[in-house]
mmCIF file of C-alpha atoms in Angstrom:
data_model
loop_
_atom_site.group_PDB
_atom_site.id
_atom_site.type_symbol
_atom_site.label_atom_id
_atom_site.label_comp_id
_atom_site.label_asym_id
_atom_site.label_seq_id
_atom_site.Cartn_x
_atom_site.Cartn_y
_atom_site.Cartn_z
ATOM 1 C CA MET N 1 0.091 -0.160 0.002
ATOM 2 C CA PRO N 2 1.616 3.532 -0.818
ATOM 3 C CA HIS N 3 3.116 5.426 1.812
ATOM 4 C CA PRO N 4 -0.036 8.611 2.690
ATOM 5 C CA THR N 5 1.834 10.824 1.763
ATOM 6 C CA ILE N 6 3.062 9.752 -1.780
ATOM 7 C CA HIS N 7 -1.008 8.708 -1.526
ATOM 8 C CA ALA N 8 -2.434 12.240 -1.461
ATOM 9 C CA ALA N 9 1.272 13.765 -3.803
ATOM 10 C CA CYS N 10 -0.585 11.534 -6.669
ATOM 11 C CA LEU N 11 -4.101 12.501 -6.035
ATOM 12 C CA ALA N 12 -3.381 16.216 -6.080
ATOM 13 C CA SER N 13 -1.689 15.494 -9.810
ATOM 14 C CA SER N 14 -4.618 13.302 -10.592
ATOM 15 C CA VAL N 15 -7.391 16.633 -9.703
ATOM 16 C CA ARG N 16 -4.783 18.592 -11.623
ATOM 17 C CA ALA N 17 -4.358 16.653 -14.652
ATOM 18 C CA LEU N 18 -8.549 16.277 -14.660
ATOM 19 C CA SER N 19 -8.549 19.736 -14.018
ATOM 20 C CA GLY N 20 -6.425 20.690 -17.295
ATOM 21 C CA THR N 21 -8.450 18.449 -19.164
ATOM 22 C CA CYS N 22 -11.680 20.898 -18.216
ATOM 23 C CA SER N 23 -9.861 24.380 -18.451
ATOM 24 C CA ARG N 24 -11.004 24.602 -22.219
ATOM 25 C CA PRO N 25 -12.398 28.052 -23.575
ATOM 26 C CA ALA N 26 -16.241 27.478 -23.087
ATOM 27 C CA ALA N 27 -17.815 28.528 -26.883
ATOM 28 C CA PHE N 28 -20.559 30.657 -25.921
ATOM 29 C CA VAL N 29 -23.952 30.318 -28.293
ATOM 30 C CA GLY N 30 -25.940 33.348 -27.753
ATOM 31 C CA ASN N 31 -26.664 33.060 -24.198
ATOM 32 C CA ARG N 32 -25.884 29.534 -23.606
ATOM 33 C CA LYS N 33 -22.655 28.134 -22.830
ATOM 34 C CA LYS N 34 -22.125 25.499 -25.279
ATOM 35 C CA THR N 35 -20.511 22.331 -21.878
ATOM 36 C CA SER N 36 -19.676 18.944 -23.502
ATOM 37 C CA PRO N 37 -21.466 16.094 -22.665
ATOM 38 C CA HIS N 38 -18.639 14.109 -21.074
ATOM 39 C CA GLU N 39 -18.342 17.445 -18.225
ATOM 40 C CA PRO N 40 -20.571 16.117 -15.865
ATOM 41 C CA VAL N 41 -19.266 12.436 -15.435
ATOM 42 C CA LEU N 42 -15.727 14.446 -15.259
ATOM 43 C CA SER N 43 -16.627 17.506 -13.025
ATOM 44 C CA GLY N 44 -18.085 14.335 -10.488
ATOM 45 C CA ILE N 45 -14.198 12.054 -11.099
ATOM 46 C CA LYS N 46 -12.201 15.371 -9.558
ATOM 47 C CA ALA N 47 -14.595 15.986 -6.549
ATOM 48 C CA ARG N 48 -13.859 12.474 -5.559
ATOM 49 C CA PHE N 49 -10.554 12.893 -6.218
ATOM 50 C CA GLU N 50 -10.577 16.085 -4.731
ATOM 51 C CA ALA N 51 -12.670 14.327 -1.501
ATOM 52 C CA LEU N 52 -9.971 11.380 -0.624
ATOM 53 C CA ALA N 53 -7.332 13.917 -0.849
ATOM 54 C CA ARG N 54 -8.720 16.084 1.830
ATOM 55 C CA TYR N 55 -9.679 13.115 3.532
ATOM 56 C CA VAL N 56 -5.910 11.780 3.210
ATOM 57 C CA ALA N 57 -4.387 14.551 3.765
ATOM 58 C CA ALA N 58 -6.008 14.742 7.248
ATOM 59 C CA LEU N 59 -5.125 11.346 8.624
ATOM 60 C CA ASN N 60 -1.978 12.508 7.608
ATOM 61 C CA GLU N 61 -1.668 15.279 10.037
ATOM 62 C CA LYS N 62 -3.427 13.331 12.881
ATOM 63 C CA ALA N 63 -0.914 10.521 12.136
ATOM 64 C CA ALA N 64 1.949 13.690 12.640
ATOM 65 C CA LEU N 65 0.332 15.128 15.938
ATOM 66 C CA GLY N 66 0.099 11.745 17.425
ATOM 67 C CA LEU N 67 3.891 11.533 16.640
ATOM 68 C CA SER N 68 5.037 14.784 17.665
ATOM 69 C CA ALA N 69 2.994 14.487 20.925
ATOM 70 C CA ALA N 70 4.729 11.528 22.006
ATOM 71 C CA ALA N 71 8.133 12.699 20.760
ATOM 72 C CA GLN N 72 7.847 15.989 22.891
ATOM 73 C CA SER N 73 7.193 14.079 25.999
ATOM 74 C CA ARG N 74 10.321 12.647 26.250
ATOM 75 C CA GLN N 75 12.059 15.071 24.482
ATOM 76 C CA PRO N 76 12.491 17.188 27.730
ATOM 77 C CA VAL N 77 12.860 13.717 29.968
ATOM 78 C CA LYS N 78 15.963 13.045 27.606
ATOM 79 C CA GLN N 79 17.324 16.228 28.437
ATOM 80 C CA LEU N 80 16.823 16.364 31.814
ATOM 81 C CA GLU N 81 18.587 12.731 31.656
ATOM 82 C CA GLU N 82 21.482 14.465 30.097
ATOM 83 C CA LEU N 83 21.861 17.512 31.938
ATOM 84 C CA LEU N 84 21.542 15.916 35.514
ATOM 85 C CA PRO N 85 22.820 12.758 37.097
ATOM 86 C CA LEU N 86 19.833 10.847 38.263
ATOM 87 C CA PRO N 87 20.075 8.534 40.812
ATOM 88 C CA GLU N 88 18.234 5.196 40.995
ATOM 89 C CA ALA N 89 15.487 6.790 43.618
ATOM 90 C CA GLY N 90 14.204 9.759 44.597
ATOM 91 C CA THR N 91 11.027 12.544 43.974
ATOM 92 C CA LEU N 92 9.642 14.702 41.214
ATOM 93 C CA LEU N 93 6.844 16.837 40.968
ATOM 94 C CA HIS N 94 5.505 17.681 37.920
ATOM 95 C CA PHE N 95 3.789 21.119 38.034
ATOM 96 C CA GLU N 96 0.598 21.639 35.723
ATOM 97 C CA ALA N 97 1.201 18.727 34.136
ATOM 98 C CA GLY N 98 -1.282 18.009 31.715
ATOM 99 C CA ASP N 99 -2.239 14.094 30.787
ATOM 100 C CA GLY N 100 0.916 12.975 32.313
ATOM 101 C CA GLY N 101 3.017 12.420 28.930
ATOM 102 C CA PHE N 102 6.275 13.586 31.030
ATOM 103 C CA LEU N 103 5.429 11.939 33.940
ATOM 104 C CA GLU N 104 4.691 8.843 31.807
ATOM 105 C CA ALA N 105 7.946 8.880 29.899
ATOM 106 C CA PHE N 106 10.470 9.712 33.072
ATOM 107 C CA HIS N 107 8.544 6.546 35.042
ATOM 108 C CA ALA N 108 9.679 4.173 32.222
ATOM 109 C CA ALA N 109 13.847 5.444 32.319
ATOM 110 C CA ARG N 110 13.078 6.161 36.182
ATOM 111 C CA PRO N 111 10.813 3.751 37.725
ATOM 112 C CA GLY N 112 11.878 3.554 41.360
ATOM 113 C CA TRP N 113 11.382 8.067 41.520
ATOM 114 C CA GLU N 114 8.709 8.844 43.514
ATOM 115 C CA LEU N 115 6.515 10.865 41.045
ATOM 116 C CA SER N 116 3.512 13.010 41.990
ATOM 117 C CA ALA N 117 1.297 16.070 40.052
ATOM 118 C CA ILE N 118 -0.296 19.393 39.807
ATOM 119 C CA GLU N 119 -2.895 20.023 37.285
ATOM 120 C CA SER N 120 -5.497 22.448 37.568
ATOM 121 C CA GLY N 121 -7.472 21.797 34.994
ATOM 122 C CA ASP N 122 -9.481 18.854 33.063
ATOM 123 C CA ALA N 123 -6.730 17.334 32.252
ATOM 124 C CA PHE N 124 -6.814 16.300 35.410
ATOM 125 C CA MET N 125 -9.373 12.951 35.077
ATOM 126 C CA ARG N 126 -7.094 11.520 32.426
ATOM 127 C CA LEU N 127 -3.487 12.324 34.565
ATOM 128 C CA LEU N 128 -5.586 9.877 37.407
ATOM 129 C CA LYS N 129 -5.548 7.269 35.008
ATOM 130 C CA LYS N 130 -1.505 7.139 35.810
ATOM 131 C CA GLY N 131 -1.543 4.301 38.015
ATOM 132 C CA PHE N 132 2.945 5.484 39.393
ATOM 133 C CA LEU N 133 1.603 8.380 40.415
ATOM 134 C CA ARG N 134 2.299 8.754 44.430
ATOM 135 C CA SER N 135 -0.107 11.996 44.638
ATOM 136 C CA ALA N 136 -1.523 14.680 42.324
ATOM 137 C CA TYR N 137 -3.419 17.376 43.249
ATOM 138 C CA ASN N 138 -6.545 19.136 41.111
ATOM 139 C CA ALA N 139 -5.463 22.762 42.172
ATOM 140 C CA ASP N 140 -4.249 26.072 41.158
ATOM 141 C CA TYR N 141 -0.865 25.830 42.803
ATOM 142 C CA HIS N 142 -1.283 28.644 45.048
ATOM 143 C CA ASP N 143 -4.939 26.824 46.555
ATOM 144 C CA ALA N 144 -2.605 23.168 47.163
ATOM 145 C CA ASP N 145 -2.310 21.718 50.170
ATOM 146 C CA ILE N 146 1.355 20.877 49.038
ATOM 147 C CA ALA N 147 3.893 20.290 52.399
ATOM 148 C CA SER N 148 6.400 17.910 50.828
ATOM 149 C CA ARG N 149 9.697 18.833 49.654
ATOM 150 C CA PHE N 150 10.990 17.326 45.773
ATOM 151 C CA ASP N 151 14.297 16.249 44.911
ATOM 152 C CA ILE N 152 13.750 17.823 41.345
ATOM 153 C CA ILE N 153 10.360 20.111 40.134
ATOM 154 C CA ALA N 154 9.463 20.049 36.317
ATOM 155 C CA VAL N 155 7.744 22.677 33.840
ATOM 156 C CA THR N 156 7.147 21.610 31.448
ATOM 157 C CA LYS N 157 4.885 24.192 30.066
ATOM 158 C CA PRO N 158 5.617 27.891 29.196
ATOM 159 C CA LEU N 159 5.585 30.425 32.239
ATOM 160 C CA ASP N 160 4.561 33.066 29.391
ATOM 161 C CA GLU N 161 1.141 31.728 29.892
ATOM 162 C CA MET N 162 0.535 31.909 33.337
ATOM 163 C CA VAL N 163 -0.638 35.602 34.920
ATOM 164 C CA LYS N 164 2.270 36.044 37.600
ATOM 165 C CA PRO N 165 4.985 33.670 36.648
ATOM 166 C CA LEU N 166 7.670 35.119 39.326
ATOM 167 C CA ASN N 167 3.968 33.836 42.095
ATOM 168 C CA ALA N 168 4.932 30.804 40.250
ATOM 169 C CA VAL N 169 8.499 30.803 40.606
ATOM 170 C CA ARG N 170 8.533 31.274 44.741
ATOM 171 C CA TRP N 171 5.809 29.415 44.964
ATOM 172 C CA LEU N 172 7.220 26.316 43.573
ATOM 173 C CA SER N 173 11.335 27.007 44.718
ATOM 174 C CA ARG N 174 9.740 27.021 48.537
ATOM 175 C CA ARG N 175 8.971 23.066 47.760
ATOM 176 C CA LEU N 176 12.876 22.169 46.166
ATOM 177 C CA ALA N 177 14.022 19.969 48.957
ATOM 178 C CA GLY N 178 17.960 20.815 50.249
ATOM 179 C CA ASN N 179 19.715 20.920 46.814
ATOM 180 C CA GLY N 180 17.045 20.317 44.776
ATOM 181 C CA THR N 181 16.364 21.460 40.814
ATOM 182 C CA LEU N 182 14.139 23.484 39.109
ATOM 183 C CA PHE N 183 14.110 22.400 35.823
ATOM 184 C CA LEU N 184 12.331 24.011 33.450
ATOM 185 C CA TRP N 185 11.575 22.562 29.773
ATOM 186 C CA GLN N 186 9.556 25.773 28.266
ATOM 187 C CA PRO N 187 9.053 25.325 23.885
ATOM 188 C CA THR N 188 9.760 28.326 21.981
ATOM 189 C CA PRO N 189 7.800 29.929 19.928
ATOM 190 C CA LEU N 190 6.838 29.130 16.107
ATOM 191 C CA ILE N 191 8.023 31.534 13.364
ATOM 192 C CA GLY N 192 4.864 33.006 12.120
ATOM 193 C CA ALA N 193 2.958 32.846 14.957
ATOM 194 C CA GLY N 194 3.651 36.371 16.104
ATOM 195 C CA LEU N 195 7.195 35.646 17.525
ATOM 196 C CA SER N 196 10.650 34.204 16.123
ATOM 197 C CA LEU N 197 14.020 32.980 16.833
ATOM 198 C CA CYS N 198 15.012 36.992 17.373
ATOM 199 C CA GLY N 199 13.385 37.150 20.387
ATOM 200 C CA LEU N 200 15.053 34.108 22.533
ATOM 201 C CA PRO N 201 17.860 36.140 24.318
ATOM 202 C CA ILE N 202 14.944 38.122 25.658
ATOM 203 C CA ARG N 203 13.261 35.569 26.362
ATOM 204 C CA ILE N 204 16.388 33.677 28.872
ATOM 205 C CA ALA N 205 17.129 36.392 30.204
ATOM 206 C CA ASN N 206 13.263 37.366 31.354
ATOM 207 C CA LEU N 207 13.641 33.138 32.860
ATOM 208 C CA THR N 208 17.004 33.463 34.245
ATOM 209 C CA ALA N 209 15.612 36.730 35.875
ATOM 210 C CA LEU N 210 12.461 35.066 37.464
ATOM 211 C CA CYS N 211 14.127 32.092 38.579
ATOM 212 C CA LYS N 212 17.106 35.002 40.781
ATOM 213 C CA ALA N 213 14.507 37.419 42.057
ATOM 214 C CA ALA N 214 13.163 33.215 43.770
ATOM 215 C CA GLY N 215 15.944 33.139 45.441
ATOM 216 C CA LEU N 216 17.004 30.717 42.848
ATOM 217 C CA SER N 217 20.597 30.200 41.665
ATOM 218 C CA VAL N 218 21.253 29.082 37.653
ATOM 219 C CA GLY N 219 23.322 26.869 37.201
ATOM 220 C CA THR N 220 22.437 25.412 33.295
ATOM 221 C CA ILE N 221 20.605 26.633 30.008
ATOM 222 C CA THR N 222 21.058 24.878 26.847
ATOM 223 C CA MET N 223 18.837 25.191 23.713
ATOM 224 C CA GLU N 224 18.017 20.991 22.623
ATOM 225 C CA GLY N 225 15.479 20.691 19.372
ATOM 226 C CA ASN N 226 12.975 23.486 20.030
ATOM 227 C CA ALA N 227 13.085 23.808 24.009
ATOM 228 C CA ILE N 228 15.127 26.351 25.766
ATOM 229 C CA CYS N 229 15.926 24.130 28.792
ATOM 230 C CA LEU N 230 16.917 25.641 32.362
ATOM 231 C CA CYS N 231 17.747 24.776 35.558
ATOM 232 C CA ALA N 232 18.362 26.156 38.994
ATOM 233 C CA ARG N 233 18.455 24.815 43.123
ATOM 234 C CA ASN N 234 18.672 27.495 45.652
ATOM 235 C CA ALA N 235 20.769 29.891 46.417
ATOM 236 C CA SER N 236 22.552 28.539 49.010
ATOM 237 C CA GLN N 237 22.817 25.251 47.867
ATOM 238 C CA HIS N 238 24.366 26.130 44.238
#
């Protein structure tokens, strides 16, 4: 069976060919257009090809989105493992964890860790299906009754989307263990979405300033794929 992408291209070529068949200059007799007896048949075939091409393109897009979501869950875990020497056991909190994709990837890599999550949105119900979680909180962070301290707190949601990101970073810093690490994996804006890569230095400076204002010391800043990766610790422990 041909690859869907190639199939879609072939369909598009067929549609163009059909369009060419029907694109001859029209002849008029008085006020009436002279048409070929085959035109209705050709138009029907063209419409079917166009509908099938749209269907295949939609399937391609759906598959690409699914692959992108899975890859996005693994990418921050891979980067975290490269930046920090992770022991076989520890505690981790994922801030605004969504449906738990990051936690699932982390659990596969480090099954000995105790994992917790906080998610304020509707994705919390899907998050609850992750049987490996130690605890999960469905609340805005400032309303969550979390007394534990964590070796790692991971943030994979863009802090730019928060109303008061500094308040959030301060809240997170108070829940780090003595030598704990705040790991920020921040997807970069896409070119063409109103922002460009030219704004990256400003964005990195903003993230660094947020951590310092919260009393954290920034140790590592890297770019990996489409994300800014930043590790910060309590200033007295760095």
